[in-house]
Every structure is written in C-alpha cells, then in structure tokens.
PDB file of C-alpha atoms in Angstrom:
ATOM      1  CA  MET T   1       6.863 166.733  11.024  1.00 34.00           C
ATOM      2  CA  ASN T   2       4.217 166.135   8.593  1.00 33.00           C
ATOM      3  CA  ILE T   3       0.931 164.885   9.814  1.00 32.00           C
ATOM      4  CA  PRO T   4       0.027 161.826   7.806  1.00 34.00           C
ATOM      5  CA  SER T   5      -3.002 161.714   5.406  1.00 38.00           C
ATOM      6  CA  HIS T   6      -6.254 159.567   6.581  1.00 37.00           C
ATOM      7  CA  HIS T   7      -5.013 156.647   3.773  1.00 40.00           C
ATOM      8  CA  SER T   8      -5.905 152.463   3.600  1.00 39.00           C
ATOM      9  CA  ALA T   9      -2.734 150.678   2.744  1.00 40.00           C
ATOM     10  CA  SER T  10      -2.492 149.698  -0.806  1.00 42.00           C
ATOM     11  CA  SER T  11      -0.832 146.801  -2.981  1.00 39.00           C
ATOM     12  CA  SER T  12       1.753 147.646  -5.166  1.00 37.00           C
ATOM     13  CA  GLY T  13       1.618 147.540  -8.292  1.00 39.00           C
ATOM     14  CA  HIS T  14       2.242 150.158 -12.293  1.00 38.00           C
ATOM     15  CA  GLN T  15       3.343 153.231 -12.285  1.00 36.00           C
ATOM     16  CA  SER T  16       1.249 155.990 -14.051  1.00 37.00           C
ATOM     17  CA  THR T  17       0.978 159.916 -14.840  1.00 35.00           C
ATOM     18  CA  GLY T  18      -2.448 161.462 -14.742  1.00 36.00           C
ATOM     19  CA  PRO T  19      -4.490 163.011 -16.877  1.00 39.00           C
ATOM     20  CA  CYS T  20      -3.711 166.417 -15.950  1.00 49.00           C
ATOM     21  CA  ARG T  21      -1.783 168.646 -12.697  1.00 52.00           C
ATOM     22  CA  PRO T  22      -3.287 170.567 -10.125  1.00 55.00           C
ATOM     23  CA  ASP T  23      -1.346 174.252 -10.476  1.00 49.00           C
ATOM     24  CA  HIS T  24       1.572 174.831  -7.864  1.00 44.00           C
ATOM     25  CA  ASN T  25       5.041 177.039  -7.566  1.00 43.00           C
ATOM     26  CA  SER T  26       7.982 174.527  -7.615  1.00 45.00           C
ATOM     27  CA  SER T  27       9.891 177.381  -6.248  1.00 47.00           C
ATOM     28  CA  GLU T  28       7.965 176.726  -3.052  1.00 50.00           C
ATOM     29  CA  THR T  29       7.382 172.636  -3.299  1.00 49.00           C
ATOM     30  CA  PRO T  30      10.445 170.923  -1.387  1.00 55.00           C
ATOM     31  CA  ALA T  31      11.725 168.016  -3.515  1.00 62.00           C
ATOM     32  CA  TRP T  32      10.082 165.312  -1.979  1.00 63.00           C
ATOM     33  CA  THR T  33       6.696 166.362  -1.927  1.00 63.00           C
ATOM     34  CA  GLY T  34       4.624 167.531  -4.155  1.00 67.00           C
ATOM     35  CA  PHE T  35       2.505 166.492  -8.139  1.00 77.00           C
ATOM     36  CA  ASP T  36       5.619 165.327  -9.989  1.00 80.00           C
ATOM     37  CA  ARG T  37       6.994 162.764  -6.821  1.00 84.00           C
ATOM     38  CA  MET T  38       3.045 161.527  -6.477  1.00 85.00           C
ATOM     39  CA  ALA T  39       1.939 161.464 -10.315  1.00 82.00           C
ATOM     40  CA  ALA T  40       5.493 158.864 -11.327  1.00 86.00           C
ATOM     41  CA  GLY T  41       4.195 156.544  -8.066  1.00 90.00           C
ATOM     42  CA  GLN T  42       7.729 158.121  -5.683  1.00 90.00           C
ATOM     43  CA  TRP T  43       7.374 157.862  -2.462  1.00 91.00           C
ATOM     44  CA  HIS T  44       6.098 161.915  -1.593  1.00 87.00           C
ATOM     45  CA  LEU T  45       4.902 164.012   0.850  1.00 84.00           C
ATOM     46  CA  THR T  46       1.551 165.824   0.471  1.00 74.00           C
ATOM     47  CA  GLU T  47       1.028 168.083   2.881  1.00 64.00           C
ATOM     48  CA  ALA T  48       3.061 171.063   1.399  1.00 56.00           C
ATOM     49  CA  PRO T  49      -0.147 172.970   1.341  1.00 54.00           C
ATOM     50  CA  GLU T  50       1.032 175.705  -1.828  1.00 60.00           C
ATOM     51  CA  THR T  51       0.061 172.295  -3.697  1.00 69.00           C
ATOM     52  CA  LEU T  52      -1.727 168.966  -3.192  1.00 77.00           C
ATOM     53  CA  GLY T  53      -2.534 170.584   0.462  1.00 79.00           C
ATOM     54  CA  ARG T  54      -4.631 173.282  -1.760  1.00 85.00           C
ATOM     55  CA  GLN T  55      -5.600 171.170  -4.279  1.00 86.00           C
ATOM     56  CA  ARG T  56      -7.753 168.848  -1.737  1.00 89.00           C
ATOM     57  CA  LEU T  57      -9.318 171.863  -0.185  1.00 92.00           C
ATOM     58  CA  LYS T  58     -10.486 172.742  -3.875  1.00 94.00           C
ATOM     59  CA  THR T  59     -12.035 169.555  -4.313  1.00 96.00           C
ATOM     60  CA  ALA T  60     -13.653 168.673  -0.931  1.00 97.00           C
ATOM     61  CA  ALA T  61     -15.211 172.409  -1.233  1.00 97.00           C
ATOM     62  CA  ALA T  62     -16.982 171.040  -4.471  1.00 98.00           C
ATOM     63  CA  LEU T  63     -17.954 167.813  -3.208  1.00 98.00           C
ATOM     64  CA  LYS T  64     -19.521 169.257  -0.182  1.00 98.00           C
ATOM     65  CA  LYS T  65     -21.667 171.600  -2.697  1.00 98.00           C
ATOM     66  CA  PHE T  66     -22.198 167.902  -4.422  1.00 98.00           C
ATOM     67  CA  ASN T  67     -23.064 165.767  -1.446  1.00 98.00           C
ATOM     68  CA  ASP T  68     -25.819 168.966   0.108  1.00 98.00           C
ATOM     69  CA  LEU T  69     -27.395 168.820  -3.127  1.00 97.00           C
ATOM     70  CA  ALA T  70     -28.836 164.983  -1.749  1.00 96.00           C
ATOM     71  CA  ASN T  71     -29.256 163.670  -5.124  1.00 96.00           C
ATOM     72  CA  THR T  72     -32.337 166.218  -6.178  1.00 97.00           C
ATOM     73  CA  ASP T  73     -30.509 168.061  -8.877  1.00 97.00           C
ATOM     74  CA  PRO T  74     -28.633 165.614 -11.029  1.00 95.00           C
ATOM     75  CA  ARG T  75     -27.416 168.831 -13.217  1.00 95.00           C
ATOM     76  CA  GLN T  76     -26.407 170.426 -11.076  1.00 97.00           C
ATOM     77  CA  ALA T  77     -24.264 167.094  -9.648  1.00 97.00           C
ATOM     78  CA  ALA T  78     -22.935 166.485 -12.696  1.00 97.00           C
ATOM     79  CA  ASP T  79     -21.919 170.126 -12.932  1.00 97.00           C
ATOM     80  CA  ILE T  80     -20.146 169.622  -9.928  1.00 98.00           C
ATOM     81  CA  LEU T  81     -18.136 166.321 -10.198  1.00 98.00           C
ATOM     82  CA  ARG T  82     -17.276 168.175 -13.990  1.00 97.00           C
ATOM     83  CA  SER T  83     -15.352 170.702 -12.347  1.00 96.00           C
ATOM     84  CA  ILE T  84     -12.711 168.232 -10.553  1.00 96.00           C
ATOM     85  CA  LEU T  85     -12.793 165.440 -12.252  1.00 97.00           C
ATOM     86  CA  ALA T  86     -10.597 164.084 -15.224  1.00 97.00           C
ATOM     87  CA  PRO T  87     -10.695 166.059 -18.575  1.00 97.00           C
ATOM     88  CA  GLY T  88     -13.844 164.373 -20.803  1.00 96.00           C
ATOM     89  CA  SER T  89     -15.678 162.666 -17.061  1.00 97.00           C
ATOM     90  CA  GLN T  90     -19.680 161.478 -17.304  1.00 96.00           C
ATOM     91  CA  PRO T  91     -20.336 162.093 -14.419  1.00 96.00           C
ATOM     92  CA  MET T  92     -24.456 161.603 -14.501  1.00 95.00           C
ATOM     93  CA  GLY T  93     -24.481 158.758 -12.241  1.00 96.00           C
ATOM     94  CA  VAL T  94     -22.708 159.506  -9.667  1.00 98.00           C
ATOM     95  CA  HIS T  95     -25.281 159.310  -6.249  1.00 98.00           C
ATOM     96  CA  ALA T  96     -24.341 161.835  -2.970  1.00 98.00           C
ATOM     97  CA  PRO T  97     -22.372 161.264  -0.677  1.00 98.00           C
ATOM     98  CA  CYS T  98     -19.259 160.772  -2.488  1.00 98.00           C
ATOM     99  CA  GLN T  99     -15.535 161.256  -1.098  1.00 98.00           C
ATOM    100  CA  ILE T 100     -12.567 161.893  -3.994  1.00 98.00           C
ATOM    101  CA  GLU T 101      -9.453 162.913  -2.573  1.00 95.00           C
ATOM    102  CA  TYR T 102      -7.830 165.076  -5.881  1.00 94.00           C
ATOM    103  CA  GLY T 103     -10.505 164.387  -8.285  1.00 96.00           C
ATOM    104  CA  PHE T 104      -8.080 165.532 -11.734  1.00 94.00           C
ATOM    105  CA  HIS T 105      -7.050 162.091 -11.321  1.00 95.00           C
ATOM    106  CA  THR T 106     -10.165 160.522 -11.508  1.00 98.00           C
ATOM    107  CA  PHE T 107     -11.808 159.339 -14.713  1.00 98.00           C
ATOM    108  CA  LEU T 108     -15.134 158.058 -15.870  1.00 98.00           C
ATOM    109  CA  ASP T 109     -16.528 156.642 -18.710  1.00 98.00           C
ATOM    110  CA  GLU T 110     -20.335 156.628 -20.255  1.00 97.00           C
ATOM    111  CA  GLY T 111     -22.373 155.235 -18.051  1.00 97.00           C
ATOM    112  CA  VAL T 112     -20.923 154.914 -15.481  1.00 98.00           C
ATOM    113  CA  PHE T 113     -22.669 153.992 -11.873  1.00 98.00           C
ATOM    114  CA  LEU T 114     -21.347 155.225  -8.655  1.00 98.00           C
ATOM    115  CA  ASN T 115     -23.505 154.373  -6.027  1.00 98.00           C
ATOM    116  CA  TYR T 116     -24.089 155.644  -2.160  1.00 98.00           C
ATOM    117  CA  ASN T 117     -20.547 156.150   0.090  1.00 98.00           C
ATOM    118  CA  THR T 118     -18.407 155.925  -2.814  1.00 98.00           C
ATOM    119  CA  VAL T 119     -14.418 156.215  -1.483  1.00 98.00           C
ATOM    120  CA  ILE T 120     -11.981 157.337  -3.601  1.00 98.00           C
ATOM    121  CA  LEU T 121      -7.828 158.296  -2.700  1.00 97.00           C
ATOM    122  CA  ASP T 122      -6.818 159.535  -6.070  1.00 96.00           C
ATOM    123  CA  SER T 123      -3.248 159.619  -5.730  1.00 93.00           C
ATOM    124  CA  ALA T 124      -3.003 158.177  -8.899  1.00 95.00           C
ATOM    125  CA  PRO T 125      -5.425 158.175 -11.251  1.00 96.00           C
ATOM    126  CA  VAL T 126      -8.251 156.161 -11.407  1.00 98.00           C
ATOM    127  CA  ARG T 127      -9.933 154.931 -15.014  1.00 98.00           C
ATOM    128  CA  ILE T 128     -13.233 153.523 -14.209  1.00 98.00           C
ATOM    129  CA  GLY T 129     -14.576 152.048 -17.819  1.00 98.00           C
ATOM    130  CA  ALA T 130     -18.317 152.910 -19.474  1.00 97.00           C
ATOM    131  CA  TYR T 131     -21.008 151.185 -17.543  1.00 97.00           C
ATOM    132  CA  SER T 132     -19.527 149.760 -15.003  1.00 98.00           C
ATOM    133  CA  MET T 133     -21.452 149.715 -11.846  1.00 98.00           C
ATOM    134  CA  LEU T 134     -20.233 150.830  -7.992  1.00 98.00           C
ATOM    135  CA  ALA T 135     -22.540 149.406  -5.241  1.00 98.00           C
ATOM    136  CA  PRO T 136     -22.791 151.191  -2.110  1.00 98.00           C
ATOM    137  CA  ASN T 137     -19.847 151.423   0.621  1.00 98.00           C
ATOM    138  CA  CYS T 138     -17.371 150.837  -2.395  1.00 98.00           C
ATOM    139  CA  GLN T 139     -13.359 152.294  -1.970  1.00 98.00           C
ATOM    140  CA  LEU T 140     -10.833 152.709  -4.795  1.00 98.00           C
ATOM    141  CA  LEU T 141      -8.124 152.973  -2.382  1.00 98.00           C
ATOM    142  CA  THR T 142      -4.545 154.155  -4.550  1.00 97.00           C
ATOM    143  CA  ILE T 143      -2.985 154.932  -1.795  1.00 95.00           C
ATOM    144  CA  ASN T 144       0.273 153.167   0.172  1.00 95.00           C
ATOM    145  CA  HIS T 145       2.241 153.671   3.489  1.00 95.00           C
ATOM    146  CA  PRO T 146       5.282 152.224   4.472  1.00 95.00           C
ATOM    147  CA  VAL T 147       4.330 148.786   5.901  1.00 96.00           C
ATOM    148  CA  HIS T 148       7.596 148.499   7.938  1.00 97.00           C
ATOM    149  CA  ASP T 149       9.468 151.774   8.652  1.00 96.00           C
ATOM    150  CA  VAL T 150       6.978 153.210  10.949  1.00 97.00           C
ATOM    151  CA  ALA T 151       9.165 156.528  11.116  1.00 96.00           C
ATOM    152  CA  MET T 152       8.798 157.408   7.863  1.00 94.00           C
ATOM    153  CA  ARG T 153       4.676 156.628   8.190  1.00 93.00           C
ATOM    154  CA  ARG T 154       3.750 158.740  11.056  1.00 93.00           C
ATOM    155  CA  ALA T 155       6.411 161.779   9.256  1.00 90.00           C
ATOM    156  CA  GLY T 156       2.934 161.050   6.701  1.00 89.00           C
ATOM    157  CA  TRP T 157       4.643 159.334   3.238  1.00 92.00           C
ATOM    158  CA  GLU T 158       2.950 157.768   0.634  1.00 92.00           C
ATOM    159  CA  GLN T 159       3.232 156.118  -2.193  1.00 95.00           C
ATOM    160  CA  ALA T 160       0.270 156.150  -5.114  1.00 95.00           C
ATOM    161  CA  LYS T 161      -0.106 153.192  -8.119  1.00 96.00           C
ATOM    162  CA  PRO T 162      -3.193 153.717  -9.853  1.00 97.00           C
ATOM    163  CA  ILE T 163      -5.832 151.694 -10.324  1.00 98.00           C
ATOM    164  CA  THR T 164      -7.666 150.582 -14.079  1.00 98.00           C
ATOM    165  CA  ILE T 165     -11.925 149.255 -13.983  1.00 98.00           C
ATOM    166  CA  GLY T 166     -13.000 148.166 -17.289  1.00 98.00           C
ATOM    167  CA  LYS T 167     -15.869 148.310 -19.212  1.00 97.00           C
ATOM    168  CA  ASP T 168     -19.142 146.136 -17.736  1.00 97.00           C
ATOM    169  CA  VAL T 169     -17.659 146.435 -14.300  1.00 98.00           C
ATOM    170  CA  TRP T 170     -19.731 145.210 -11.388  1.00 98.00           C
ATOM    171  CA  LEU T 171     -18.523 145.985  -8.252  1.00 98.00           C
ATOM    172  CA  GLY T 172     -20.548 144.668  -5.343  1.00 98.00           C
ATOM    173  CA  GLY T 173     -21.382 145.923  -1.646  1.00 98.00           C
ATOM    174  CA  GLY T 174     -18.589 147.445   0.295  1.00 98.00           C
ATOM    175  CA  VAL T 175     -15.668 145.860  -1.969  1.00 98.00           C
ATOM    176  CA  THR T 176     -12.323 147.471  -1.819  1.00 98.00           C
ATOM    177  CA  VAL T 177     -10.236 148.144  -4.644  1.00 98.00           C
ATOM    178  CA  LEU T 178      -6.546 148.729  -3.727  1.00 98.00           C
ATOM    179  CA  GLY T 179      -3.631 150.087  -5.798  1.00 97.00           C
ATOM    180  CA  GLY T 180      -2.026 149.222  -8.798  1.00 97.00           C
ATOM    181  CA  VAL T 181      -4.506 147.346  -9.539  1.00 98.00           C
ATOM    182  CA  THR T 182      -6.547 146.702 -13.368  1.00 98.00           C
ATOM    183  CA  ILE T 183     -10.263 144.393 -13.166  1.00 98.00           C
ATOM    184  CA  GLY T 184     -11.019 144.061 -16.632  1.00 98.00           C
ATOM    185  CA  ASP T 185     -14.086 144.357 -19.068  1.00 97.00           C
ATOM    186  CA  GLY T 186     -17.263 142.394 -16.988  1.00 96.00           C
ATOM    187  CA  ALA T 187     -15.665 141.181 -14.379  1.00 98.00           C
ATOM    188  CA  VAL T 188     -18.140 141.151 -11.520  1.00 98.00           C
ATOM    189  CA  ILE T 189     -16.616 141.539  -7.678  1.00 98.00           C
ATOM    190  CA  ALA T 190     -18.706 139.663  -5.027  1.00 98.00           C
ATOM    191  CA  ALA T 191     -19.809 142.013  -2.148  1.00 98.00           C
ATOM    192  CA  GLY T 192     -17.571 142.244   0.310  1.00 98.00           C
ATOM    193  CA  ALA T 193     -14.303 141.655  -1.751  1.00 98.00           C
ATOM    194  CA  ILE T 194     -10.961 143.229  -1.071  1.00 98.00           C
ATOM    195  CA  VAL T 195      -9.032 143.463  -4.503  1.00 98.00           C
ATOM    196  CA  ASN T 196      -5.233 143.693  -4.537  1.00 98.00           C
ATOM    197  CA  ARG T 197      -4.047 141.425  -7.604  1.00 98.00           C
ATOM    198  CA  ASP T 198      -5.697 142.061 -11.656  1.00 98.00           C
ATOM    199  CA  ILE T 199      -8.668 140.262 -12.168  1.00 98.00           C
ATOM    200  CA  PRO T 200      -9.194 138.851 -15.792  1.00 98.00           C
ATOM    201  CA  PRO T 201     -12.417 139.907 -17.852  1.00 97.00           C
ATOM    202  CA  ARG T 202     -15.330 138.310 -18.074  1.00 96.00           C
ATOM    203  CA  THR T 203     -14.736 136.126 -14.478  1.00 97.00           C
ATOM    204  CA  LEU T 204     -16.543 136.747 -10.801  1.00 98.00           C
ATOM    205  CA  ALA T 205     -13.989 136.654  -8.048  1.00 98.00           C
ATOM    206  CA  ALA T 206     -14.884 136.858  -4.448  1.00 98.00           C
ATOM    207  CA  GLY T 207     -12.945 136.589  -0.891  1.00 98.00           C
ATOM    208  CA  VAL T 208     -10.268 138.323   0.952  1.00 98.00           C
ATOM    209  CA  PRO T 209      -8.238 139.052  -0.861  1.00 98.00           C
ATOM    210  CA  ALA T 210     -10.133 138.464  -3.553  1.00 98.00           C
ATOM    211  CA  ARG T 211      -9.889 135.186  -5.950  1.00 98.00           C
ATOM    212  CA  VAL T 212     -11.196 134.103  -9.259  1.00 98.00           C
ATOM    213  CA  ILE T 213     -13.869 132.129  -8.766  1.00 97.00           C
ATOM    214  CA  ARG T 214     -15.906 130.979 -11.814  1.00 95.00           C
ATOM    215  CA  GLU T 215     -15.458 132.181 -15.707  1.00 95.00           C
ATOM    216  CA  LEU T 216     -18.524 133.764 -16.322  1.00 93.00           C
ATOM    217  CA  GLN T 217     -20.064 132.033 -20.080  1.00 85.00           C
ATOM    218  CA  PRO T 218     -23.367 133.135 -21.721  1.00 74.00           C
ATOM    219  CA  ASP T 219     -24.835 129.875 -21.249  1.00 68.00           C
ATOM    220  CA  HIS T 220     -25.612 131.019 -17.540  1.00 67.00           C
ATOM    221  CA  TRP T 221     -27.723 134.276 -18.741  1.00 79.00           C
ATOM    222  CA  GLU T 222     -29.974 135.419 -16.627  1.00 85.00           C
ATOM    223  CA  ARG T 223     -32.392 136.598 -19.837  1.00 83.00           C
ATOM    224  CA  GLN T 224     -33.361 132.881 -19.878  1.00 83.00           C
ATOM    225  CA  GLU T 225     -35.763 133.447 -17.043  1.00 86.00           C
ATOM    226  CA  LEU T 226     -37.051 136.810 -19.095  1.00 87.00           C
ATOM    227  CA  PRO T 227     -40.228 136.282 -21.474  1.00 90.00           C
ATOM    228  CA  GLU T 228     -39.451 135.992 -24.877  1.00 86.00           C
ATOM    229  CA  ALA T 229     -40.249 139.285 -25.589  1.00 87.00           C
ATOM    230  CA  ALA T 230     -37.989 141.235 -23.216  1.00 87.00           C
ATOM    231  CA  ARG T 231     -34.848 139.041 -24.655  1.00 83.00           C
ATOM    232  CA  HIS T 232     -35.483 140.419 -27.553  1.00 83.00           C
ATOM    233  CA  THR T 233     -35.061 144.679 -25.988  1.00 87.00           C
ATOM    234  CA  ILE T 234     -30.949 143.227 -24.640  1.00 85.00           C
ATOM    235  CA  THR T 235     -28.312 144.046 -26.767  1.00 83.00           C
ATOM    236  CA  ASP T 236     -25.127 142.488 -26.749  1.00 81.00           C
ATOM    237  CA  ASP T 237     -21.928 143.766 -27.144  1.00 78.00           C
ATOM    238  CA  PRO T 238     -19.569 141.889 -29.860  1.00 71.00           C
ATOM    239  CA  HIS T 239     -16.449 142.229 -27.079  1.00 69.00           C
ATOM    240  CA  LEU T 240     -17.433 140.916 -24.389  1.00 66.00           C
TER     241      LEU T 240
END
C-alpha cells in the first residue's frame, strides 16, 4: 500500500497541464501513477520513486540549499529557485524559508514577493502574476484527497487542480488558496482567509470561506494621505 503524501484538501476546479514534465521511464510506471494523470487533473498516486517521488526529492534538496542561505545571498538564492521553477520564472523576491513540492509547475512573474513560510503544493500548475505579494504563512494547495472514500484516501490517491493568481494581488498573512481557484488582477485577500472559489479583479475578499466584501475603488486610494510631491512618484497601471 502506498503511503499518502501529507497535503491539505482543496476544492475542485479547472484542468490544466503544466509547462514541463519531470524525467521518468514510463515503462516502469503503473498506469495510475505519474505525471500525465497528475497534470490532467485525474486521480493518481504519486509515490512511485522512479517518477514523481524522485522529482520531489530533487526539489527538496534544492530548497534545503535555498533555505540554508537564510536570505543572506539573494542572487544565489534566486539561481537555486530558477533551477527548479517553471521556465521564465523571476524569483528575486522570495524569502526563506519556503517550501515547494515540485517546482516545475510553479511560475513566478516579474516582481513577485513571497514572504516567510510560503508553502506551495504544485501538483497542478501555480501561476503568480507580476508584482503580486504573499504575506507570511500563505499556502497555495492544488491537491485534493477523497472526501467520502476513506480507503481510497488511506491508499494515497490525490487529484490536483491549478491555482492562478493575477498581477498586483495581495494575500494577507496566513491566507490559504485551494486548487481550482483564480484570483483576479488587483484583488486583496484579508489575513486568515481560505479561498475556495474564484475572486474577481479589484475586490476585497475575507473570511472562511473567503467572500467578496466590496469592490476596490480609486476614490479610496491611500495616496491621498501622502504629500503632493510624493503622489507624483506613483505610476498608475492603465489596465487596473
């Protein structure tokens, strides 16, 4: 019997394939394990050591080096993360410690900031848009386990759905985002929220589960509290 991975459950959502795949020998892999079923959002087992298990060990070794730097060498830290993240990622703003399960499914766009203790379980693709910020202790959990079928859950079956976070999103401290969720550009998620459904752009959401509290309007911009000279240093994005 396979030993289940220790993931938190997530809601259902969209299906997607990832940007790249780990090396594996398909002839050694049972039909119900491996990357293809995981990436397709199907029920799968992940414990086959010659496939996904090997990839997790490779990522864990790289993250140990990253976390051991303890934010003392940002350039070397970014190089380590680039070696495990999806191609094109720009991980200059990631604070240690950080835990990522696979890495090849996680894409960080320009200017992304991940504060301390970020956890990303990326069995499905996780995309974080430009200039988005995650406060300490945020979790992005793409994995779901059987809810009704205890024996299936004990055997280690999993299902993954992607997470998409738009640009200029702010997740407050301790926010959890579950699989299948898209958070629109410019949205703000209040601290401690659990996001199990899509959040529209330019809205404030809070609670367990997270619900939209209000739309974010320009007439409430905090820049009005700044000296006039300082306001002119702020450049607006016309797409927000």
